[in-house]
PDB file of C-alpha atoms in Angstrom:
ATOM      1  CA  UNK A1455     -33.563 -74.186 271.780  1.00  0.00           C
ATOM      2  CA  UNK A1456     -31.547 -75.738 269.321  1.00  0.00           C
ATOM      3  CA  UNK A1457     -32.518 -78.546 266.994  1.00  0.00           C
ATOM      4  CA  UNK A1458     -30.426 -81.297 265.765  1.00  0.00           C
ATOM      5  CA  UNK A1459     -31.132 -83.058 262.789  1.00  0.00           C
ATOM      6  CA  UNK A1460     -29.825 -86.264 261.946  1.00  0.00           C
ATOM      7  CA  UNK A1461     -28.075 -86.293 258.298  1.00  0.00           C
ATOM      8  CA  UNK A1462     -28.655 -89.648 258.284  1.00  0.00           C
ATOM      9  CA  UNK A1463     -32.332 -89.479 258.266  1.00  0.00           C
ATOM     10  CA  UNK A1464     -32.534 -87.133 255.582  1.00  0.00           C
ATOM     11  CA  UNK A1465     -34.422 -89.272 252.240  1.00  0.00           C
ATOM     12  CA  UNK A1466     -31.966 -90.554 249.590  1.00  0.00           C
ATOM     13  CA  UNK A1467     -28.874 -89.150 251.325  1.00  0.00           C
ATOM     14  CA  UNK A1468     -27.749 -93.217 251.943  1.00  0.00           C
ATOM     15  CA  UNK A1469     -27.882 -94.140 248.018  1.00  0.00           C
ATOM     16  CA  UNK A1470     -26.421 -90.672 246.962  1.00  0.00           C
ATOM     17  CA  UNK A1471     -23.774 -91.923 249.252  1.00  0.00           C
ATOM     18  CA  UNK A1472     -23.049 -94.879 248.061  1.00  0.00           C
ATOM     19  CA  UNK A1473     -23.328 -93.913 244.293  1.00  0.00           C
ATOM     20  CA  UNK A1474     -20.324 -91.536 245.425  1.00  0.00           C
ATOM     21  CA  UNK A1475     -18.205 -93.906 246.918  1.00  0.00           C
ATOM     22  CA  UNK A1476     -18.423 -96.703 244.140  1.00  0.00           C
ATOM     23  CA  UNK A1477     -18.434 -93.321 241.349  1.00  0.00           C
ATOM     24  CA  UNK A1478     -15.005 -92.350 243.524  1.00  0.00           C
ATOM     25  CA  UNK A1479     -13.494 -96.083 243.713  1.00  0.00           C
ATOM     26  CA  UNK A1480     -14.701 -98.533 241.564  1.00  0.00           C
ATOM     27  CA  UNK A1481     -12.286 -97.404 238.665  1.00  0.00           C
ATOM     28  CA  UNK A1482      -9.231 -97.650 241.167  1.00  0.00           C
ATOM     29  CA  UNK A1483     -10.485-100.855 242.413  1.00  0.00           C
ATOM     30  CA  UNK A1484     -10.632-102.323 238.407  1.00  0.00           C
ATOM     31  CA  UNK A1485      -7.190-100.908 237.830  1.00  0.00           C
ATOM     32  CA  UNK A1486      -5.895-103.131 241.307  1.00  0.00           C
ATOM     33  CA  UNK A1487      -7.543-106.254 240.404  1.00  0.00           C
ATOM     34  CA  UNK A1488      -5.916-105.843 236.517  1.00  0.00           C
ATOM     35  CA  UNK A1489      -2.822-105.259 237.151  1.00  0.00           C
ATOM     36  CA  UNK A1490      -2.402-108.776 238.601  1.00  0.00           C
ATOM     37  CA  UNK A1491      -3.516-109.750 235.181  1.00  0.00           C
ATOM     38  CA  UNK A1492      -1.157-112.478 233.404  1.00  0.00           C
ATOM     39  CA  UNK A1493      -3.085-111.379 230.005  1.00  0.00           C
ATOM     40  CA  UNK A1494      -1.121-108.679 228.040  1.00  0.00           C
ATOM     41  CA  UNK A1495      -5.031-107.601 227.246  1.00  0.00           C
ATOM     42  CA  UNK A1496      -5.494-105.252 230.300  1.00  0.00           C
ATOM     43  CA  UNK A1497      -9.451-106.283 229.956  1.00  0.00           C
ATOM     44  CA  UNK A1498      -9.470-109.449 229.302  1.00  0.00           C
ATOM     45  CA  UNK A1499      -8.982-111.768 232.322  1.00  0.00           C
ATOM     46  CA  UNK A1500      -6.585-114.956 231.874  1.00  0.00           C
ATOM     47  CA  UNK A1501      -5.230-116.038 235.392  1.00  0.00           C
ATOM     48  CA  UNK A1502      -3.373-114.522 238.400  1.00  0.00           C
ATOM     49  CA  UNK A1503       0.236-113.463 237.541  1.00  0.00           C
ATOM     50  CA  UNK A1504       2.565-110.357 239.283  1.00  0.00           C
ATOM     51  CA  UNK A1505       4.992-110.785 236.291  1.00  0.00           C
ATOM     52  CA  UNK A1506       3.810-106.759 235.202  1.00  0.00           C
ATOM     53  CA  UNK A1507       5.134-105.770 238.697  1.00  0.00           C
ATOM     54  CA  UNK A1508       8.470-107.636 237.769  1.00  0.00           C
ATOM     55  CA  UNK A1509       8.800-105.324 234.199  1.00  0.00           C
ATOM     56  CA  UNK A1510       7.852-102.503 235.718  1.00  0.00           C
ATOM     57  CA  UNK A1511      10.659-102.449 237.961  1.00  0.00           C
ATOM     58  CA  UNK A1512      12.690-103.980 235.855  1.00  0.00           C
ATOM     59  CA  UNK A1513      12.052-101.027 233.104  1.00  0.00           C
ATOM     60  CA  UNK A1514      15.089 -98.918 233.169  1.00  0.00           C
ATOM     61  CA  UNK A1515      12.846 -95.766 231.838  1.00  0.00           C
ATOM     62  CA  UNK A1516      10.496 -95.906 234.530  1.00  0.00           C
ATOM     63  CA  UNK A1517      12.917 -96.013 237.193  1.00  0.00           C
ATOM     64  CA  UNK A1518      14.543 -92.805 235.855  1.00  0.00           C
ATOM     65  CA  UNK A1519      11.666 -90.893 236.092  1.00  0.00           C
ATOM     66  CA  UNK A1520      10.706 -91.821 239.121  1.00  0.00           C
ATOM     67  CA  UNK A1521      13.802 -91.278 240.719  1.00  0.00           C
ATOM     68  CA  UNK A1522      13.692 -87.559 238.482  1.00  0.00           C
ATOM     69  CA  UNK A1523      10.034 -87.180 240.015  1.00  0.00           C
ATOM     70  CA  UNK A1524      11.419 -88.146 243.880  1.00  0.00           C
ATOM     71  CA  UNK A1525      14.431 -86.062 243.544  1.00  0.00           C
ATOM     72  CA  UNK A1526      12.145 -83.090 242.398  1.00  0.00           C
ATOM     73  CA  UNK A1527       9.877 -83.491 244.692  1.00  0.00           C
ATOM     74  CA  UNK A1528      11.972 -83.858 247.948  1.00  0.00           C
ATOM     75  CA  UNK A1529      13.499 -80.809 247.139  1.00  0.00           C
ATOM     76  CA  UNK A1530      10.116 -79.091 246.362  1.00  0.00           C
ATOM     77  CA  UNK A1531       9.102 -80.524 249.515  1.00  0.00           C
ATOM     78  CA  UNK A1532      11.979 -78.921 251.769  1.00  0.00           C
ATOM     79  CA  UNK A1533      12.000 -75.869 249.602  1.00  0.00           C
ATOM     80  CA  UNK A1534       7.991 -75.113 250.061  1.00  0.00           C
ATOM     81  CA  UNK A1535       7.928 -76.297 253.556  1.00  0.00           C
ATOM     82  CA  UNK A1536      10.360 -74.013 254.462  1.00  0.00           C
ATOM     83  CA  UNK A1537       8.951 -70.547 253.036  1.00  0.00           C
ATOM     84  CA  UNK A1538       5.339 -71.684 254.155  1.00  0.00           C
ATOM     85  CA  UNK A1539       6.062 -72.250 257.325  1.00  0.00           C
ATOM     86  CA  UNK A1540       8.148 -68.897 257.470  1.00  0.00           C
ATOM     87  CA  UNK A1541       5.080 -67.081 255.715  1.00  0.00           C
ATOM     88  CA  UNK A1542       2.806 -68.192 258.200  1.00  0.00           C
ATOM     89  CA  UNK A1543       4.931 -66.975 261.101  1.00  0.00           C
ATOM     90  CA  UNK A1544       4.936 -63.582 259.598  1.00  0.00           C
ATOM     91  CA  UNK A1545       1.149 -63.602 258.454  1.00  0.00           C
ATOM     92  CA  UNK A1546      -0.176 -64.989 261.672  1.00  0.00           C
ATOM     93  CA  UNK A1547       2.147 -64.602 264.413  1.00  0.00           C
ATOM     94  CA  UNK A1548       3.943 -61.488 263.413  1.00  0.00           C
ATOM     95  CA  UNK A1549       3.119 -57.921 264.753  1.00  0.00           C
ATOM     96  CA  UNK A1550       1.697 -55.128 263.102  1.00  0.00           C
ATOM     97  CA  UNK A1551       2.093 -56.773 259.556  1.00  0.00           C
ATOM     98  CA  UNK A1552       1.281 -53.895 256.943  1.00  0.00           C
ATOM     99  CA  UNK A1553      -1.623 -55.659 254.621  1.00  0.00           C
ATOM    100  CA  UNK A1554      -1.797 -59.265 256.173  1.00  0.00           C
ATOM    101  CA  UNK A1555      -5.006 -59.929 254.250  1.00  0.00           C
ATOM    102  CA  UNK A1556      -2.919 -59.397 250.727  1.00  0.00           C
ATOM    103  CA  UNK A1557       0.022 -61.046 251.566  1.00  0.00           C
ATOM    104  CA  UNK A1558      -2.031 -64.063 252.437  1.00  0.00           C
ATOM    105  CA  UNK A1559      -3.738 -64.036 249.237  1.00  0.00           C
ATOM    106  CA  UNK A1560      -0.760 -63.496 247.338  1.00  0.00           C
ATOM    107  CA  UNK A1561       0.878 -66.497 248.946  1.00  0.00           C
ATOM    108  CA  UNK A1562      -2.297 -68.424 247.825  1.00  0.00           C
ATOM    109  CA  UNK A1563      -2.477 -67.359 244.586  1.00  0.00           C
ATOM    110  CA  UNK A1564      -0.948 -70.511 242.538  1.00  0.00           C
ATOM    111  CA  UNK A1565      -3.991 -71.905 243.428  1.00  0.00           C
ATOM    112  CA  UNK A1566      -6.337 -69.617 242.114  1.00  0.00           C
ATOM    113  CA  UNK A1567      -4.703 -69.393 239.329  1.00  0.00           C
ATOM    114  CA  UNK A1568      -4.719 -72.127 236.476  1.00  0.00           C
ATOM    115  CA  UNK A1569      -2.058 -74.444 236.705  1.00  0.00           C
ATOM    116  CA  UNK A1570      -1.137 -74.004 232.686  1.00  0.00           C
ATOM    117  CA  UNK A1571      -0.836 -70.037 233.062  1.00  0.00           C
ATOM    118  CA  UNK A1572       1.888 -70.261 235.837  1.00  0.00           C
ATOM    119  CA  UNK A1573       3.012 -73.362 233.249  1.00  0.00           C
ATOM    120  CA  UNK A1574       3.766 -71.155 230.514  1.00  0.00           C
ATOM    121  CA  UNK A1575       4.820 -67.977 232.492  1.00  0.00           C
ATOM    122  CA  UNK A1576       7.122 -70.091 234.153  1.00  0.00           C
ATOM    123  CA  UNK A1577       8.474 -71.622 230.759  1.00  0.00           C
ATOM    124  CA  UNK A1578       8.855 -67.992 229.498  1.00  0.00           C
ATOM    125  CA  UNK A1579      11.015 -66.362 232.538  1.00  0.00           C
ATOM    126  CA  UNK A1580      13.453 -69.452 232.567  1.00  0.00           C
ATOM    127  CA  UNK A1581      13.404 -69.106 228.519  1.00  0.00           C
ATOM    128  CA  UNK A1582      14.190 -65.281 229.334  1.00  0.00           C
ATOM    129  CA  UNK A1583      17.017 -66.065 232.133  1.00  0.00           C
ATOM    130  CA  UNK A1584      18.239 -68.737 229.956  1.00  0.00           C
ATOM    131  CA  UNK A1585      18.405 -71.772 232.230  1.00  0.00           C
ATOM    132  CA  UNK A1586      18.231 -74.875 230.223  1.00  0.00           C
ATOM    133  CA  UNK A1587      19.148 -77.017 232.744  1.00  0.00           C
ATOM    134  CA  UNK A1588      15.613 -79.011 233.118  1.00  0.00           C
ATOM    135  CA  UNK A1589      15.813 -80.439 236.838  1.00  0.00           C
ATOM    136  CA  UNK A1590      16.673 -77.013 238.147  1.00  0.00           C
ATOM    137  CA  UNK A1591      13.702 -75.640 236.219  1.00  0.00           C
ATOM    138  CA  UNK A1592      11.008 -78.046 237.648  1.00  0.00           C
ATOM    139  CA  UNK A1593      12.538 -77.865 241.291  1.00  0.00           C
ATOM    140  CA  UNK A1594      12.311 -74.055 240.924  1.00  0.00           C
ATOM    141  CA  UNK A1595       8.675 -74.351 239.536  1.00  0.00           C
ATOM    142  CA  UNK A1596       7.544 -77.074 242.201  1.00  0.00           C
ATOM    143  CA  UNK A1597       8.672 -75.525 244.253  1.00  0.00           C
ATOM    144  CA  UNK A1598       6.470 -72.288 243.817  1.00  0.00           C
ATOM    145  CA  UNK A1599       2.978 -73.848 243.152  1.00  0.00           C
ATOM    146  CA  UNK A1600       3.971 -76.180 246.108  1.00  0.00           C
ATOM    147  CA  UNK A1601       4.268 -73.563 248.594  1.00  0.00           C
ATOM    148  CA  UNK A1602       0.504 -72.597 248.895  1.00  0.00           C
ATOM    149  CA  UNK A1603       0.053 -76.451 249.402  1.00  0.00           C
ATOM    150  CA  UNK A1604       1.977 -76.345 252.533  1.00  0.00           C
ATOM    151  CA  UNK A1605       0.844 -73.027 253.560  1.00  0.00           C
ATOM    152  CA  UNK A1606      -2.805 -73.385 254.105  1.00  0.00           C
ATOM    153  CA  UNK A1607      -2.400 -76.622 256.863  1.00  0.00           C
ATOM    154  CA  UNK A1608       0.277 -74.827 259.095  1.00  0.00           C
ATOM    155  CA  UNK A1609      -1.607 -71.783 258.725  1.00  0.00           C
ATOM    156  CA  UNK A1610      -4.430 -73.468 259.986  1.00  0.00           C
ATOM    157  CA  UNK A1611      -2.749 -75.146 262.661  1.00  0.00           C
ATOM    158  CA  UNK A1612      -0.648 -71.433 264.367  1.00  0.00           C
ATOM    159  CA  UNK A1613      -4.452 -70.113 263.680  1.00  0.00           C
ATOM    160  CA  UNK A1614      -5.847 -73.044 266.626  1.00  0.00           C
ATOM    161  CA  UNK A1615      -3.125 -72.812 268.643  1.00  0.00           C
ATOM    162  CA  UNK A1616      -2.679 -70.600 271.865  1.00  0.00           C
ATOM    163  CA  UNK A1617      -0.444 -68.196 272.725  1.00  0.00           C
ATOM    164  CA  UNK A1618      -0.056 -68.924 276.475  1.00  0.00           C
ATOM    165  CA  UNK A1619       2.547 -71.345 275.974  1.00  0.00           C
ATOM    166  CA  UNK A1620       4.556 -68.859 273.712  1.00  0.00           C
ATOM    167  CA  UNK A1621       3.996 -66.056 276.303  1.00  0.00           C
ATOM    168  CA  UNK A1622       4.626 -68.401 279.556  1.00  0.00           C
ATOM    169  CA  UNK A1623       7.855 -69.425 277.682  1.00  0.00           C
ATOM    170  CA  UNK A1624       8.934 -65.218 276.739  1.00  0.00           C
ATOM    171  CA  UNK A1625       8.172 -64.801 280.878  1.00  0.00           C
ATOM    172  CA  UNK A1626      10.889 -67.676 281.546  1.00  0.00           C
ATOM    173  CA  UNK A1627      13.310 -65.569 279.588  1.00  0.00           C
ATOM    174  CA  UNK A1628      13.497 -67.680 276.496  1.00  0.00           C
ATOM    175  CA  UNK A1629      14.692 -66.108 273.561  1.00  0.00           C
ATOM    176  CA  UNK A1630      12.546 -66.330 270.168  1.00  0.00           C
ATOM    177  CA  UNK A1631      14.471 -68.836 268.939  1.00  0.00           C
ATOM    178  CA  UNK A1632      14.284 -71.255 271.698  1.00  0.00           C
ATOM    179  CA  UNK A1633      10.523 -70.323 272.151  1.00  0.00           C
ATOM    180  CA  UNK A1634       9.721 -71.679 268.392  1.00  0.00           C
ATOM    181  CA  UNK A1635      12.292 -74.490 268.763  1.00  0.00           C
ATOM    182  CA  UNK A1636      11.122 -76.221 272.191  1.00  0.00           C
ATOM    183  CA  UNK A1637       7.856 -74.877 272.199  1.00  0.00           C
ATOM    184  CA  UNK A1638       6.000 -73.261 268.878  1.00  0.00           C
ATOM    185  CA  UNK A1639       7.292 -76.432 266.240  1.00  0.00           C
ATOM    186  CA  UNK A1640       6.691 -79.123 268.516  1.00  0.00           C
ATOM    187  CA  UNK A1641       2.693 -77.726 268.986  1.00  0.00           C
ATOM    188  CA  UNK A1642       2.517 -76.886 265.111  1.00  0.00           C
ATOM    189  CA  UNK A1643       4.235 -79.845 264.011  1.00  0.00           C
ATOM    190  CA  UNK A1644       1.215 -82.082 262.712  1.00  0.00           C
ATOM    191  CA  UNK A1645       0.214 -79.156 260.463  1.00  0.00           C
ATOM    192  CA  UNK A1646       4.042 -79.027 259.259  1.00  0.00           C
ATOM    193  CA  UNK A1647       4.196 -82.353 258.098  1.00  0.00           C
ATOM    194  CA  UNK A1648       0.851 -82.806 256.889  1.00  0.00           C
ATOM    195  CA  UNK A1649       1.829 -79.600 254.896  1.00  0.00           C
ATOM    196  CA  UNK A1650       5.145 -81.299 253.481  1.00  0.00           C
ATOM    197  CA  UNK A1651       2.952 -84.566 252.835  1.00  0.00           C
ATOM    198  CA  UNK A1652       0.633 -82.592 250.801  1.00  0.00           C
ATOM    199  CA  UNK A1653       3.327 -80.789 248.767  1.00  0.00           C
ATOM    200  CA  UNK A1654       5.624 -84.105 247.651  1.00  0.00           C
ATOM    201  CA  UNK A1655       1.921 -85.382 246.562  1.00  0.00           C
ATOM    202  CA  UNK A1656       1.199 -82.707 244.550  1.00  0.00           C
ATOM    203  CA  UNK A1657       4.943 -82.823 243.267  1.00  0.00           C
ATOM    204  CA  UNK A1658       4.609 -86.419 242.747  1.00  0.00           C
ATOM    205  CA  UNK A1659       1.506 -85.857 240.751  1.00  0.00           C
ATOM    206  CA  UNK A1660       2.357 -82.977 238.696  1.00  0.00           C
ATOM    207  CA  UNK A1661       1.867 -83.044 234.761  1.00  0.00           C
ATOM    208  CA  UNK A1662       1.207 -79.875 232.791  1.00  0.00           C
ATOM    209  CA  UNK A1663       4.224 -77.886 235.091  1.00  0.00           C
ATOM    210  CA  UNK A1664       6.209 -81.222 234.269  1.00  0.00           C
ATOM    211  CA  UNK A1665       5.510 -81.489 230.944  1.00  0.00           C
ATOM    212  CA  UNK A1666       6.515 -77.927 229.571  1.00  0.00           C
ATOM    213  CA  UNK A1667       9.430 -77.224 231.352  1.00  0.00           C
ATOM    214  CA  UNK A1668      10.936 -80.928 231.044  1.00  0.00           C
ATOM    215  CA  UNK A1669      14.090 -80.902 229.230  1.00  0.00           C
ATOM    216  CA  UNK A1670      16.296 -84.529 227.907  1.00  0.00           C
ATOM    217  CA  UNK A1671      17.427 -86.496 230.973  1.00  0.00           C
ATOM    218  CA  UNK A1672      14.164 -84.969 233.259  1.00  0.00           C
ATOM    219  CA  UNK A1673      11.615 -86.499 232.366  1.00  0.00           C
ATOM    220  CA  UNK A1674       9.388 -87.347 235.400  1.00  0.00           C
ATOM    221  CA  UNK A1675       7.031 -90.542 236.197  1.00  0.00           C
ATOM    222  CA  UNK A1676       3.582 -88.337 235.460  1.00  0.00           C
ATOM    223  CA  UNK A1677       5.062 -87.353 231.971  1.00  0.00           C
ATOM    224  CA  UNK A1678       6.798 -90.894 231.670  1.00  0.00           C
ATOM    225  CA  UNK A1679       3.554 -92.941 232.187  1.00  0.00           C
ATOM    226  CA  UNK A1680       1.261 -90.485 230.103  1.00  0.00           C
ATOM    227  CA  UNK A1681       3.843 -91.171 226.879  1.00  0.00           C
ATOM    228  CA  UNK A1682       2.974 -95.075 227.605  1.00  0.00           C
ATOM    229  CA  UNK A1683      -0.789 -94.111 227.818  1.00  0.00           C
ATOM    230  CA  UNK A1684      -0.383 -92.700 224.411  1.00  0.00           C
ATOM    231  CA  UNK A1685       0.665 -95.799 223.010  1.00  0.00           C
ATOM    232  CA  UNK A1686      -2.030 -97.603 224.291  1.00  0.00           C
ATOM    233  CA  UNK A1687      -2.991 -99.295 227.938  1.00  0.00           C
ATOM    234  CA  UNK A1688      -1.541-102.244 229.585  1.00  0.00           C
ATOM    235  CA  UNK A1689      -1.362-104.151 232.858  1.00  0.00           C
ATOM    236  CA  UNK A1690       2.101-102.567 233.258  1.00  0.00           C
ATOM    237  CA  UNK A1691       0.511 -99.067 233.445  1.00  0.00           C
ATOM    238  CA  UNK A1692      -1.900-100.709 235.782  1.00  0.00           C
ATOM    239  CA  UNK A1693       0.814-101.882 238.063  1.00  0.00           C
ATOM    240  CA  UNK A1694       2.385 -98.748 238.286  1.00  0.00           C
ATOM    241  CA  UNK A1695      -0.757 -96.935 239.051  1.00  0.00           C
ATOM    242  CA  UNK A1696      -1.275 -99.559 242.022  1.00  0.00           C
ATOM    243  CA  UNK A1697       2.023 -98.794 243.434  1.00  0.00           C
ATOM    244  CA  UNK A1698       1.568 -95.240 242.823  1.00  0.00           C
ATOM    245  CA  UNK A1699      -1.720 -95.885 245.001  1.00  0.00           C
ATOM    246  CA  UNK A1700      -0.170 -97.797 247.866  1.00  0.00           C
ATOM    247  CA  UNK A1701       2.344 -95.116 248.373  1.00  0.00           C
ATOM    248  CA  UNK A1702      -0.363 -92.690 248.537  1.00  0.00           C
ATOM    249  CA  UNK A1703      -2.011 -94.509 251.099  1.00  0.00           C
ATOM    250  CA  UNK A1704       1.092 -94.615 252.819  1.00  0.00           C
ATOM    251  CA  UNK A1705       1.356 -91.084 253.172  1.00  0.00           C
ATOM    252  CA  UNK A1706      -1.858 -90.245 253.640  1.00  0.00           C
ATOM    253  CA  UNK A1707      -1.728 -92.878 256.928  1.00  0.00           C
ATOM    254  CA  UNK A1708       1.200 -91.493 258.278  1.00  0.00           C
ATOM    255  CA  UNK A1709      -0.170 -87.570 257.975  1.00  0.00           C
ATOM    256  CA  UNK A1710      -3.603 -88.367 259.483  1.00  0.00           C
ATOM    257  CA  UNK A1711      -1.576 -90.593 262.981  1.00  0.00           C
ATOM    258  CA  UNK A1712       0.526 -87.664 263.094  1.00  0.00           C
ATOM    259  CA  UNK A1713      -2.176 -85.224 263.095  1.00  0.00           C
ATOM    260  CA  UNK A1714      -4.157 -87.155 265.488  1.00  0.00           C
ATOM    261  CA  UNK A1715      -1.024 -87.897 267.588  1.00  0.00           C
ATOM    262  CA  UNK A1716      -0.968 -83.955 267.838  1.00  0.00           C
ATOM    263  CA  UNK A1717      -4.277 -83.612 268.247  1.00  0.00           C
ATOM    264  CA  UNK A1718      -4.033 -85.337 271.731  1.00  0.00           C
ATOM    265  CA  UNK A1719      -0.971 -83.899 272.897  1.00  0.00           C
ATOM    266  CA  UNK A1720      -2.728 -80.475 272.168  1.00  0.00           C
ATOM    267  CA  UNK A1721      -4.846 -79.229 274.800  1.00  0.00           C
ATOM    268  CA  UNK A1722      -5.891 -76.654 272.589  1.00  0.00           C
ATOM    269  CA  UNK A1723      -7.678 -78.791 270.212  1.00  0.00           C
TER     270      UNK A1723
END
């Protein structure tokens, strides 16, 4: 007979809880509230104002990056999604695959690794091939540590999904193609896009990659808004960081409705 214990119950689990939460999201919350500061002081409260909102999109700089940083990382995106979701195929639905355990981990491996040594061996192959030309560089090297990123939630979702629907579709005499067109990427599809979701994040949020292997004319928002930190804060930086926020939350939203979207249309899950 099994017992179930309520984690709820359990003695100072509530305030560790809490102490998490407010440890997690206090400092984001100060950083909303300041940058609707009208005082150039970022601490010092003066009066309600979005005139930081105004300059920061106003600041030709900024924009560039982030237009570097969205180019990059839609690319990334496309270019990660792509060879994870064909990895996975192979690794999990492919047929006497010679060491699946090893490719697996290799394909993982960016992220056991830390993210300055793939930096720098990065930085020294393009140094060695000669390619100068910066936004080629960091869509090359997004690309790479991206792909493990995207890997892990579409191998996650062929793992929990069926085959009955692949093999009642191979009995109707569809080909492969039409099998994982009409049948295997509308089923895995949640774990797809969750996987490209993650991957523009991470590409989004990249520095240390970013900040080696930028070149003039690449420079991207993460490297853009740590030269401003460097000069000292302001409720500019704390504007950007709120945007920055909301279109996290954005993304975030969408991934989890169309994960729970496929969740229901799955009878696996």
């Amino acid at each position: 007979m099994s017992i179930r214990h309520d984690v709820k119950r359990y003695p100072g689990l509530r305030p560790l809880t809490i102490f998490f939460f407010l440890y997690l999201y206090v400092p984001l919350a100060v950083i909303v509230v300041y940058s609707f500061n009208a005082n150039r002081v970022a601490g010092v409260w003066t009066g309600f104002s979005l005139k930081w909102y105004g300059s920061a999109l106003n600041n030709a700089a900024l924009m560039s990056a982030l237009e570097t940083s969205l180019t990059i990382a839609a690319v990334a995106t496309v270019v990660s999604t792509l060879i994870a979701l064909s990895a996975a195929l192979a690794i999990i639905r492919g047929k006497n695959v010679r060491f699946r355990k090893l490719s697996e981990t290799v394909v993982n491996l960016p992220l056991l690794l830390p993210e300055i040594v793939l930096a720098v061996a990065t930085l020294i192959l393009f140094s060695l091939l000669d390619i100068q030309n910066g936004l080629l560089r960091l869509i090359v090297a997004h690309s790479a540590f991206c792909t493990p990123f995207a890997f892990l939630p579409i191998r996650a979702r062929l793992q929990g999904m069926s085959l009955d629907l692949e093999e009642a579709s191979a009995d109707l005499y569809a080909d492969r193609w039409t099998t994982f067109r009409r049948v295997t990427l509308p089923l895995i599809f949640p774990g797809v896009f969750s996987g490209a979701m993650l991957a523009f994040l991470i590409s989004m949020d990249d520095f240390i990659t970013s900040n080696l292997l930028a070149t003039g004319g690449s420079t991207t928002l993460p490297v853009y808004i740590f030269s401003l930190i460097r000069a000292g804060t302001s409720p500019e930086l704390n504007a950007i960081a709120t945007l920055l926020i909301l279109a996290s939350l954005v993304l975030a939203t969408a991934a989890l409705l169309v994960a729970a979207r496929g969740t229901r249309g799955n009878p696996d899950q």
